[in-house]
Tab-separated table of C-alpha atoms and ligand atoms in Angstrom:
chain	number	residue	atom	x	y	z
A	4	MET	CA	18.355	3.852	-22.435
A	5	ASN	CA	15.878	6.446	-23.602
A	6	VAL	CA	17.803	9.469	-22.428
A	7	THR	CA	17.557	12.271	-24.960
A	8	GLN	CA	20.119	15.039	-25.168
A	9	LYS	CA	17.685	17.447	-23.521
A	10	ILE	CA	17.115	15.158	-20.552
A	11	GLN	CA	20.823	14.459	-20.202
A	12	THR	CA	21.778	18.147	-20.262
A	13	ALA	CA	19.162	19.079	-17.700
A	14	TYR	CA	20.300	16.209	-15.497
A	15	ASP	CA	23.963	17.193	-15.719
A	16	LEU	CA	23.112	20.690	-14.525
A	17	ALA	CA	20.911	19.353	-11.746
A	18	ARG	CA	23.603	16.952	-10.635
A	19	GLU	CA	26.002	19.876	-10.207
A	20	ARG	CA	23.461	21.862	-8.229
A	21	TYR	CA	22.879	18.938	-5.890
A	22	ALA	CA	26.617	18.339	-5.523
A	23	GLU	CA	26.908	21.909	-4.233
A	24	ILE	CA	24.663	21.018	-1.292
A	25	GLY	CA	26.408	17.736	-0.639
A	26	VAL	CA	24.020	15.397	-2.457
A	27	ASP	CA	25.322	12.844	-4.943
A	28	THR	CA	22.507	12.107	-7.387
A	29	GLU	CA	24.489	9.226	-8.850
A	30	LYS	CA	24.276	7.505	-5.486
A	31	VAL	CA	20.656	8.441	-4.939
A	32	LEU	CA	19.287	6.931	-8.140
A	33	PRO	CA	20.322	3.283	-7.633
A	34	GLN	CA	19.006	3.552	-4.083
A	35	LEU	CA	15.686	4.917	-5.301
A	36	GLU	CA	15.385	2.138	-7.867
A	37	GLN	CA	15.699	-0.556	-5.198
A	38	ILE	CA	12.994	0.639	-2.786
A	39	PRO	CA	10.026	-1.678	-3.291
A	40	ILE	CA	6.528	-0.225	-3.506
A	41	SER	CA	3.748	-2.717	-2.987
A	42	ILE	CA	0.841	-1.830	-5.233
A	43	GLN	CA	-2.685	-2.794	-4.240
A	44	CYS	CA	-4.398	-5.138	-6.692
A	45	TRP	CA	-7.798	-3.857	-5.568
A	46	GLN	CA	-7.504	-0.520	-7.368
A	47	GLY	CA	-8.042	-2.466	-10.602
A	48	ASP	CA	-11.515	-3.803	-9.860
A	49	ASP	CA	-13.015	-1.676	-7.065
A	50	VAL	CA	-12.174	-4.214	-4.321
A	51	ARG	CA	-14.517	-6.836	-5.765
A	52	GLY	CA	-12.224	-9.815	-6.177
A	53	PHE	CA	-13.200	-13.077	-7.825
A	54	GLU	CA	-14.924	-14.913	-5.017
A	55	ASN	CA	-18.198	-13.108	-5.587
A	56	PRO	CA	-17.636	-10.133	-7.901
A	57	GLU	CA	-21.314	-9.252	-7.990
A	58	GLY	CA	-21.573	-9.063	-4.204
A	59	ASP	CA	-21.501	-5.837	-2.217
A	60	LEU	CA	-18.362	-4.254	-0.844
A	61	THR	CA	-18.957	-4.066	2.905
A	62	GLY	CA	-16.940	-3.331	6.029
A	63	GLY	CA	-17.304	0.424	5.920
A	64	ILE	CA	-15.143	0.932	2.855
A	65	GLN	CA	-16.560	2.162	-0.419
A	66	THR	CA	-15.633	2.830	-3.992
A	67	SER	CA	-17.601	5.531	-5.701
A	68	GLY	CA	-17.830	6.073	-9.432
A	69	ASN	CA	-18.691	3.830	-12.280
A	70	TYR	CA	-15.892	4.379	-14.754
A	71	PRO	CA	-16.117	1.725	-17.464
A	72	GLY	CA	-13.524	-1.010	-17.910
A	73	ARG	CA	-13.163	-2.577	-14.483
A	74	ALA	CA	-11.211	-5.843	-14.624
A	75	ARG	CA	-13.664	-8.733	-14.269
A	76	THR	CA	-11.287	-11.663	-14.169
A	77	ALA	CA	-7.830	-12.354	-12.809
A	78	ASP	CA	-6.483	-12.445	-16.362
A	79	GLU	CA	-7.917	-8.999	-17.047
A	80	LEU	CA	-6.542	-7.668	-13.793
A	81	ARG	CA	-3.095	-9.029	-14.568
A	82	ALA	CA	-3.172	-7.601	-18.093
A	83	ASP	CA	-4.184	-4.187	-16.730
A	84	PHE	CA	-1.518	-4.310	-14.070
A	85	GLU	CA	1.133	-5.061	-16.680
A	86	VAL	CA	0.195	-1.862	-18.500
A	87	ALA	CA	0.410	0.092	-15.237
A	88	MET	CA	3.734	-1.465	-14.252
A	89	ALA	CA	5.382	-0.360	-17.480
A	90	GLN	CA	4.645	3.268	-16.546
A	91	ILE	CA	5.995	3.042	-13.012
A	92	PRO	CA	9.750	3.079	-12.456
A	93	GLY	CA	11.478	1.129	-9.677
A	94	LYS	CA	11.028	-2.118	-7.842
A	95	LYS	CA	7.424	-3.188	-7.457
A	96	ARG	CA	5.431	-5.728	-5.506
A	97	LEU	CA	1.789	-6.680	-5.836
A	98	ASN	CA	-0.497	-6.712	-2.829
A	99	LEU	CA	-3.293	-9.302	-3.075
A	100	HIS	CA	-6.393	-9.875	-0.982
A	101	ALA	CA	-7.819	-13.311	-0.220
A	102	ILE	CA	-10.862	-12.660	-2.429
A	103	TYR	CA	-8.565	-12.568	-5.465
A	104	LEU	CA	-8.300	-16.350	-5.444
A	105	GLU	CA	-8.820	-18.366	-8.604
A	106	SER	CA	-10.939	-21.470	-8.347
A	107	ASP	CA	-13.412	-23.352	-10.550
A	108	LYS	CA	-15.752	-23.994	-7.683
A	109	PRO	CA	-16.636	-21.825	-4.695
A	110	VAL	CA	-14.247	-22.175	-1.747
A	111	GLU	CA	-15.103	-20.955	1.735
A	112	ARG	CA	-12.640	-18.484	3.123
A	113	ASP	CA	-11.593	-20.597	6.075
A	114	VAL	CA	-10.292	-23.310	3.735
A	115	ILE	CA	-8.563	-21.392	0.965
A	116	GLU	CA	-5.209	-22.830	-0.019
A	117	PRO	CA	-1.990	-21.871	-1.777
A	118	LYS	CA	-3.188	-23.681	-4.907
A	119	HIS	CA	-5.882	-21.054	-5.361
A	120	PHE	CA	-3.107	-18.523	-5.897
A	121	ALA	CA	-0.798	-20.640	-8.035
A	122	LYS	CA	-1.524	-18.623	-11.173
A	123	TRP	CA	-0.671	-15.393	-9.387
A	124	VAL	CA	2.618	-16.885	-8.250
A	125	LYS	CA	3.523	-18.108	-11.710
A	126	TRP	CA	2.788	-14.691	-13.146
A	127	ALA	CA	4.628	-12.892	-10.326
A	128	LYS	CA	7.709	-15.001	-11.052
A	129	ALA	CA	7.569	-14.075	-14.721
A	130	HIS	CA	7.413	-10.386	-13.810
A	131	ASP	CA	9.920	-10.437	-10.960
A	132	LEU	CA	7.298	-9.285	-8.465
A	133	GLY	CA	7.116	-10.005	-4.762
A	134	LEU	CA	3.618	-10.708	-3.455
A	135	ASP	CA	2.028	-9.383	-0.284
A	136	PHE	CA	-1.262	-10.567	1.129
A	137	ASN	CA	-4.367	-9.719	3.159
A	138	PRO	CA	-7.085	-11.811	4.744
A	139	THR	CA	-10.430	-10.471	3.532
A	140	CYS	CA	-12.519	-9.925	6.659
A	141	PHE	CA	-15.321	-8.039	4.895
A	142	SER	CA	-17.768	-8.472	1.998
A	143	HIS	CA	-19.019	-11.745	3.472
A	144	PRO	CA	-22.268	-12.774	5.214
A	145	LEU	CA	-20.338	-13.675	8.375
A	146	SER	CA	-18.620	-10.293	8.572
A	147	GLU	CA	-21.748	-8.231	8.876
A	148	LYS	CA	-21.710	-7.672	12.636
A	149	ALA	CA	-18.096	-8.381	13.486
A	150	THR	CA	-15.238	-10.731	12.602
A	151	LEU	CA	-12.303	-11.513	14.900
A	152	SER	CA	-14.070	-9.880	17.839
A	153	HIS	CA	-17.507	-11.387	17.247
A	154	PRO	CA	-19.237	-12.434	20.480
A	155	ASP	CA	-20.136	-15.783	18.895
A	156	ALA	CA	-17.146	-18.129	19.181
A	157	LYS	CA	-18.149	-19.981	16.002
A	158	VAL	CA	-18.001	-16.819	13.898
A	159	ARG	CA	-14.752	-15.817	15.535
A	160	LYS	CA	-13.314	-19.207	14.727
A	161	PHE	CA	-14.294	-18.865	11.091
A	162	TRP	CA	-12.276	-15.650	10.821
A	163	ILE	CA	-9.371	-17.021	12.835
A	164	ASP	CA	-9.251	-19.988	10.472
A	165	HIS	CA	-9.418	-17.625	7.520
A	166	CYS	CA	-6.433	-15.670	8.829
A	167	LEU	CA	-4.529	-18.883	9.500
A	168	ALA	CA	-5.244	-20.069	5.954
A	169	CYS	CA	-3.993	-16.697	4.735
A	170	ARG	CA	-0.784	-17.084	6.708
A	171	ARG	CA	-0.125	-20.347	4.874
A	172	ILE	CA	-0.747	-18.656	1.553
A	173	SER	CA	1.459	-15.714	2.472
A	174	GLU	CA	4.218	-18.098	3.543
A	175	TYR	CA	3.862	-19.894	0.205
A	176	PHE	CA	4.298	-16.555	-1.611
A	177	GLY	CA	7.449	-15.873	0.375
A	178	VAL	CA	8.936	-19.290	-0.269
A	179	GLU	CA	8.097	-19.350	-3.966
A	180	LEU	CA	9.212	-15.825	-4.746
A	181	GLY	CA	12.246	-15.651	-2.484
A	182	THR	CA	11.139	-12.440	-0.827
A	183	PRO	CA	9.154	-12.310	2.416
A	184	SER	CA	5.453	-11.644	1.989
A	185	VAL	CA	3.825	-9.135	4.318
A	186	MET	CA	0.387	-10.259	5.460
A	187	ASN	CA	-1.708	-7.440	6.805
A	188	ILE	CA	-4.726	-7.995	9.013
A	189	TRP	CA	-7.375	-5.339	8.903
A	190	ILE	CA	-10.864	-5.933	10.274
A	191	PRO	CA	-13.860	-3.624	10.047
A	192	ASP	CA	-15.235	-4.434	13.510
A	193	GLY	CA	-16.699	-1.429	15.239
A	194	ASP	CA	-19.862	0.398	16.101
A	195	LYS	CA	-21.943	3.093	14.473
A	196	ASP	CA	-22.988	4.371	17.843
A	197	LEU	CA	-21.724	4.619	21.363
A	198	PRO	CA	-20.939	1.166	22.698
A	199	ALA	CA	-21.820	0.097	26.214
A	200	ASP	CA	-18.769	-2.144	26.261
A	201	ARG	CA	-15.528	-1.084	24.651
A	202	ILE	CA	-13.183	-3.429	26.423
A	203	GLY	CA	-14.923	-6.764	25.813
A	204	PRO	CA	-14.531	-6.709	22.015
A	205	ARG	CA	-10.927	-5.554	22.357
A	206	LYS	CA	-10.114	-8.455	24.654
A	207	ARG	CA	-11.730	-10.888	22.249
A	208	LEU	CA	-9.725	-9.372	19.425
A	209	ILE	CA	-6.467	-9.858	21.324
A	210	GLU	CA	-7.336	-13.478	21.956
A	211	ALA	CA	-8.166	-14.098	18.310
A	212	LEU	CA	-5.016	-12.392	17.064
A	213	ASP	CA	-2.919	-14.360	19.529
A	214	GLN	CA	-4.325	-17.577	18.096
A	215	ILE	CA	-3.552	-16.409	14.584
A	216	ILE	CA	0.062	-15.540	15.289
A	217	ALA	CA	0.663	-18.522	17.580
A	218	ALA	CA	1.050	-20.997	14.733
A	219	PRO	CA	4.704	-21.030	13.679
A	220	LEU	CA	4.855	-20.949	9.903
A	221	GLY	CA	8.431	-20.473	8.845
A	222	ASN	CA	9.909	-17.071	8.244
A	223	HIS	CA	8.955	-16.237	4.702
A	224	HIS	CA	6.049	-14.071	5.696
A	225	LYS	CA	5.439	-11.341	8.242
A	226	VAL	CA	2.203	-10.421	9.970
A	227	ALA	CA	1.083	-6.803	10.262
A	228	VAL	CA	-1.952	-5.317	12.019
A	229	GLU	CA	-3.734	-2.216	10.740
A	230	GLY	CA	-5.630	0.217	12.925
A	231	LYS	CA	-8.303	2.680	11.957
A	232	LEU	CA	-10.060	5.583	13.586
A	233	PHE	CA	-13.489	5.011	12.083
A	234	GLY	CA	-15.273	3.497	9.118
A	235	ILE	CA	-18.540	4.168	7.342
A	236	GLY	CA	-21.108	2.684	9.700
A	237	ALA	CA	-18.485	2.417	12.447
A	238	GLU	CA	-18.184	6.097	13.244
A	239	SER	CA	-18.187	5.894	17.023
A	240	TYR	CA	-15.881	3.019	17.752
A	241	THR	CA	-13.412	0.700	16.084
A	242	GLU	CA	-11.799	-1.697	18.483
A	243	GLY	CA	-8.755	-1.988	16.279
A	244	SER	CA	-7.641	1.576	16.868
A	245	ASN	CA	-4.076	2.694	16.267
A	246	ASP	CA	-3.325	2.719	20.009
A	247	PHE	CA	-4.665	-0.796	20.286
A	248	TYR	CA	-2.497	-2.151	17.504
A	249	LEU	CA	0.606	-0.187	18.431
A	250	ALA	CA	0.510	-1.846	21.840
A	251	TYR	CA	-0.351	-5.188	20.279
A	252	ALA	CA	2.485	-5.037	17.749
A	253	ALA	CA	5.001	-3.913	20.362
A	254	THR	CA	4.134	-6.702	22.782
A	255	ARG	CA	3.717	-9.458	20.157
A	256	LYS	CA	6.504	-8.420	17.765
A	257	THR	CA	4.285	-8.146	14.730
A	258	LEU	CA	4.475	-5.308	12.248
A	259	LEU	CA	2.228	-2.285	12.664
A	260	CYS	CA	0.465	-0.977	9.585
A	261	LEU	CA	-0.049	2.781	9.425
A	262	ASP	CA	-2.671	3.726	6.856
A	263	ALA	CA	-2.366	7.411	5.993
A	264	GLY	CA	-6.147	7.697	5.779
A	265	HIS	CA	-6.947	6.299	9.212
A	266	PHE	CA	-6.313	9.220	11.515
A	267	HIS	CA	-7.746	12.560	12.492
A	268	PRO	CA	-7.179	15.011	9.636
A	269	THR	CA	-4.742	17.141	11.638
A	270	GLU	CA	-2.595	14.242	12.822
A	271	SER	CA	0.711	13.732	11.046
A	272	VAL	CA	1.080	10.127	9.974
A	273	ALA	CA	4.715	10.841	9.125
A	274	ASP	CA	5.381	11.690	12.761
A	275	LYS	CA	4.174	8.254	13.852
A	276	ILE	CA	6.869	6.471	11.857
A	277	SER	CA	9.770	7.335	14.159
A	278	THR	CA	7.752	6.418	17.241
A	279	ALA	CA	6.773	3.052	15.819
A	280	LEU	CA	10.350	2.359	14.742
A	281	CYS	CA	11.568	2.915	18.309
A	282	PHE	CA	9.563	-0.090	19.450
A	283	LEU	CA	9.152	-2.306	16.391
A	284	ASP	CA	11.620	-3.916	14.011
A	285	GLU	CA	9.535	-3.162	10.948
A	286	ILE	CA	6.372	-1.390	9.981
A	287	LEU	CA	4.021	-1.434	7.008
A	288	LEU	CA	2.586	1.673	5.394
A	289	HIS	CA	-0.648	2.035	3.510
A	290	VAL	CA	0.032	5.254	1.687
A	291	SER	CA	-3.300	6.779	0.824
A	292	ARG	CA	-4.996	10.182	0.770
A	293	PRO	CA	-7.736	11.047	3.191
A	294	VAL	CA	-10.355	13.513	1.949
A	295	ARG	CA	-12.961	14.462	4.554
A	296	TRP	CA	-14.591	11.129	5.453
A	297	ASP	CA	-12.871	9.031	2.801
A	298	SER	CA	-9.526	7.444	3.498
A	299	ASP	CA	-8.785	6.118	0.038
A	300	HIS	CA	-8.310	8.766	-2.636
A	301	VAL	CA	-5.470	8.397	-5.162
A	302	VAL	CA	-2.083	9.349	-3.697
A	303	LEU	CA	-0.862	12.783	-4.798
A	304	LEU	CA	2.566	14.321	-4.494
A	305	ASP	CA	1.273	16.356	-1.575
A	306	ASP	CA	2.847	17.473	1.676
A	307	PRO	CA	1.688	14.503	3.795
A	308	THR	CA	3.050	12.027	1.231
A	309	ILE	CA	6.371	13.838	0.964
A	310	ALA	CA	6.581	14.009	4.769
A	311	ILE	CA	6.113	10.236	4.965
A	312	ALA	CA	8.928	9.644	2.483
A	313	GLN	CA	11.157	12.115	4.311
A	314	GLU	CA	10.617	10.330	7.601
A	315	ILE	CA	11.520	6.957	6.102
A	316	VAL	CA	14.763	8.371	4.748
A	317	ARG	CA	15.577	10.657	7.689
A	318	CYS	CA	15.098	7.764	10.122
A	319	GLY	CA	17.534	5.712	8.056
A	320	ALA	CA	14.781	3.122	7.916
A	321	ILE	CA	14.368	2.263	4.246
A	322	SER	CA	14.866	-1.437	4.976
A	323	ARG	CA	12.482	-1.422	7.967
A	324	VAL	CA	9.511	0.284	6.349
A	325	ASN	CA	7.431	-1.785	3.948
A	326	ILE	CA	5.780	0.711	1.636
A	327	GLY	CA	2.358	-0.236	0.358
A	328	LEU	CA	-0.319	1.808	-1.349
A	329	ASP	CA	-3.969	1.644	-0.402
A	330	TYR	CA	-6.544	3.559	-2.390
A	331	PHE	CA	-9.381	2.687	-4.714
A	332	ASP	CA	-10.970	5.079	-7.129
A	333	ALA	CA	-13.692	3.834	-9.470
A	334	SER	CA	-14.437	7.245	-10.965
A	335	ILE	CA	-11.405	7.536	-13.248
A	336	ASN	CA	-9.410	5.191	-15.459
A	337	ARG	CA	-8.258	2.620	-12.919
A	338	ILE	CA	-4.931	1.926	-14.583
A	339	ALA	CA	-4.141	5.636	-14.588
A	340	ALA	CA	-5.039	5.734	-10.896
A	341	TRP	CA	-2.470	3.000	-10.229
A	342	VAL	CA	0.162	4.844	-12.235
A	343	ILE	CA	-0.455	8.282	-10.743
A	344	GLY	CA	-0.341	7.079	-7.135
A	345	ALA	CA	2.681	4.844	-7.576
A	346	ARG	CA	4.682	7.418	-9.534
A	347	ASN	CA	3.877	9.954	-6.837
A	348	MET	CA	5.115	7.679	-4.081
A	349	ARG	CA	8.338	7.146	-6.017
A	350	LYS	CA	8.679	10.900	-6.614
A	351	ALA	CA	8.208	11.545	-2.901
A	352	LEU	CA	11.000	9.066	-2.162
A	353	LEU	CA	13.251	10.799	-4.666
A	354	LEU	CA	12.568	14.170	-3.042
A	355	ALA	CA	13.426	12.673	0.334
A	356	LEU	CA	16.665	11.120	-0.917
A	357	LEU	CA	17.706	14.430	-2.468
A	358	GLU	CA	17.500	16.344	0.803
A	359	PRO	CA	20.755	17.965	1.973
A	360	ALA	CA	20.696	15.773	5.056
A	361	GLU	CA	24.096	16.732	6.419
A	362	LEU	CA	23.450	20.455	6.179
A	363	GLN	CA	20.024	20.063	7.780
A	364	LEU	CA	21.412	18.071	10.669
A	365	ALA	CA	24.295	20.479	11.186
A	366	ALA	CA	21.899	23.416	11.385
A	367	GLU	CA	19.744	21.562	13.853
A	368	LYS	CA	22.710	20.598	16.002
A	369	ASN	CA	23.622	24.258	16.294
A	370	TYR	CA	20.052	25.230	17.130
A	371	ASP	CA	20.145	27.287	13.942
A	372	GLY	CA	16.419	27.367	13.352
A	373	ALA	CA	16.570	29.908	10.554
A	374	GLY	CA	19.252	27.933	8.742
A	375	ARG	CA	17.267	24.737	8.971
A	376	MET	CA	14.082	26.393	7.789
A	377	ALA	CA	15.911	28.086	4.918
A	378	LEU	CA	17.333	24.753	3.809
A	379	PHE	CA	13.937	23.070	3.880
A	380	GLU	CA	12.372	25.888	1.897
A	381	GLU	CA	15.129	26.390	-0.673
A	382	ASN	CA	15.137	22.661	-1.246
A	383	LYS	CA	11.602	22.889	-2.612
A	384	SER	CA	12.851	24.747	-5.682
A	385	MET	CA	15.858	22.542	-6.386
A	386	PRO	CA	15.755	20.942	-9.880
A	387	TRP	CA	14.574	17.532	-8.714
A	388	SER	CA	12.342	17.083	-11.743
A	389	ALA	CA	15.418	16.952	-14.004
A	390	VAL	CA	16.671	14.084	-11.852
A	391	TRP	CA	13.274	12.383	-12.036
A	392	GLU	CA	13.126	12.618	-15.833
A	393	TYR	CA	16.629	11.245	-16.180
A	394	TYR	CA	15.803	8.428	-13.776
A	395	CYS	CA	12.648	7.423	-15.659
A	396	ALA	CA	14.223	7.726	-19.097
A	397	SER	CA	17.241	5.674	-18.111
A	398	HIS	CA	14.887	2.893	-16.986
A	399	ASN	CA	12.791	3.040	-20.146
A	400	VAL	CA	9.755	4.397	-18.357
A	401	PRO	CA	8.041	7.522	-19.745
A	402	GLU	CA	9.555	10.533	-17.983
A	403	GLY	CA	6.467	12.703	-18.287
A	404	ILE	CA	2.799	12.582	-19.114
A	405	GLY	CA	3.520	10.449	-22.209
A	406	TRP	CA	2.488	7.413	-20.178
A	407	LEU	CA	-1.113	8.609	-20.246
A	408	GLN	CA	-1.374	8.091	-23.986
A	409	THR	CA	-0.269	4.470	-23.602
A	410	VAL	CA	-2.906	3.926	-20.950
A	411	ARG	CA	-5.532	5.619	-23.106
A	412	ASN	CA	-4.643	3.546	-26.156
A	413	TYR	CA	-4.975	0.386	-24.096
A	414	GLU	CA	-8.266	1.619	-22.738
A	415	LYS	CA	-9.583	2.240	-26.229
A	416	LYS	CA	-8.580	-1.226	-27.305
A	417	ILE	CA	-9.891	-3.193	-24.329
A	418	LEU	CA	-12.857	-1.224	-23.020
A	419	PRO	CA	-15.281	-2.080	-25.777
A	420	ARG	CA	-14.710	-5.754	-24.945
A	421	ARG	CA	-15.651	-5.271	-21.285
A	422	LYS	CA	-19.160	-3.933	-21.691
B	510	LIG	C1	-9.604	-0.335	5.172
B	510	LIG	C2	-8.153	-0.628	5.205
B	510	LIG	C3	-7.722	-1.804	4.389
B	510	LIG	C4	-8.407	-1.895	3.048
B	510	LIG	C5	-7.860	-2.943	2.132
B	510	LIG	C6	-8.755	-3.217	0.980
B	510	LIG	O1	-9.920	0.853	5.754
B	510	LIG	O2	-7.429	0.498	4.833
B	510	LIG	O3	-6.350	-1.795	4.274
B	510	LIG	O4	-8.368	-0.670	2.385
B	510	LIG	O5	-7.562	-4.060	2.843
B	511	LIG	ZN1	-5.327	0.292	4.548
């Protein structure tokens, strides 16, 4: 316990204020602590992985910036992640991509095996982390034109086999770590310009996905599918649109992944959560921050992020929404980027749990629009930060910006060695 008198006093006052609006902070905090956030490994090394770290990042996603200190090996990535983890309160998972395998000799993606991830599993066990997974259907010579929807059956088969291999690895994670692993399929397939045939590739994609999910593999992993509106170089068409995958997930009983950066700027991603939950048992989120054409800026404590957290809580769906982060920023300290985004997601969840839900619902039931609006607005100035500081301090995580010094000290110590 690192709770100073100042933090305790502020918390006691805040707790009383929340009690007045029917919120029990003592009940909220253990709940908050238990919500897992799956943190993306790829923030630590600009989505390079260890299959071919010098190769180009393709598939219409990009990291910009050349901040020094990128992790070059799995050991470096793990060491960096440990520093980040210590600054982030609450239950955490790590989200890996297939290219983060560890092997002495090159292994083609269609034949990767659980053994290539054995070191990750051992480390995850030691740190009480669940592992999630992703086939890597980009940054590869065979992904240049298309992957699961490629017109050439041989190329399609390569990617189907890759996804099947990934399902075995994801299942292995789930078995070993005792917590189901979510395996998310995202493919970059699309077109820069107006296609003459939009339905053919979509039908091929359905067929490929059906083959991937046909193999029964135990129930320690779950498959999710992630849609996207457009990518760099695929501005006019992506066959794996949100509509496509929503229908696919609903008819096949997979999870749907909603990436906050994959929609039109004026669409509310939060609003999609309740719709998806009406038709699917579970969903996956890639919490991210879209900025103009980029879908992957560091997550801030902004209105869209708070709205997402509110929807999860308001829908009573904490156990049905797998929260993952998806952003990659190479222009700032990468460990700090991890910490800032993950702390913000946790703060958004706290804000959502601290809402005066009963009062809000009562106002709505009475069609008391002014009352509901007043509650929403007054809630914004409630002393939630006192609750946050108490929460962090009581879990031995820095309550404020103190974490940055730790990250900077680590940076000073390790950066010179990574030139
Ligand atoms: C790309 C998707 C996808 C990737 C990661 C690296 O637009 O969001 O989730 O960001 O798989
Ligand atoms: Zn994503």
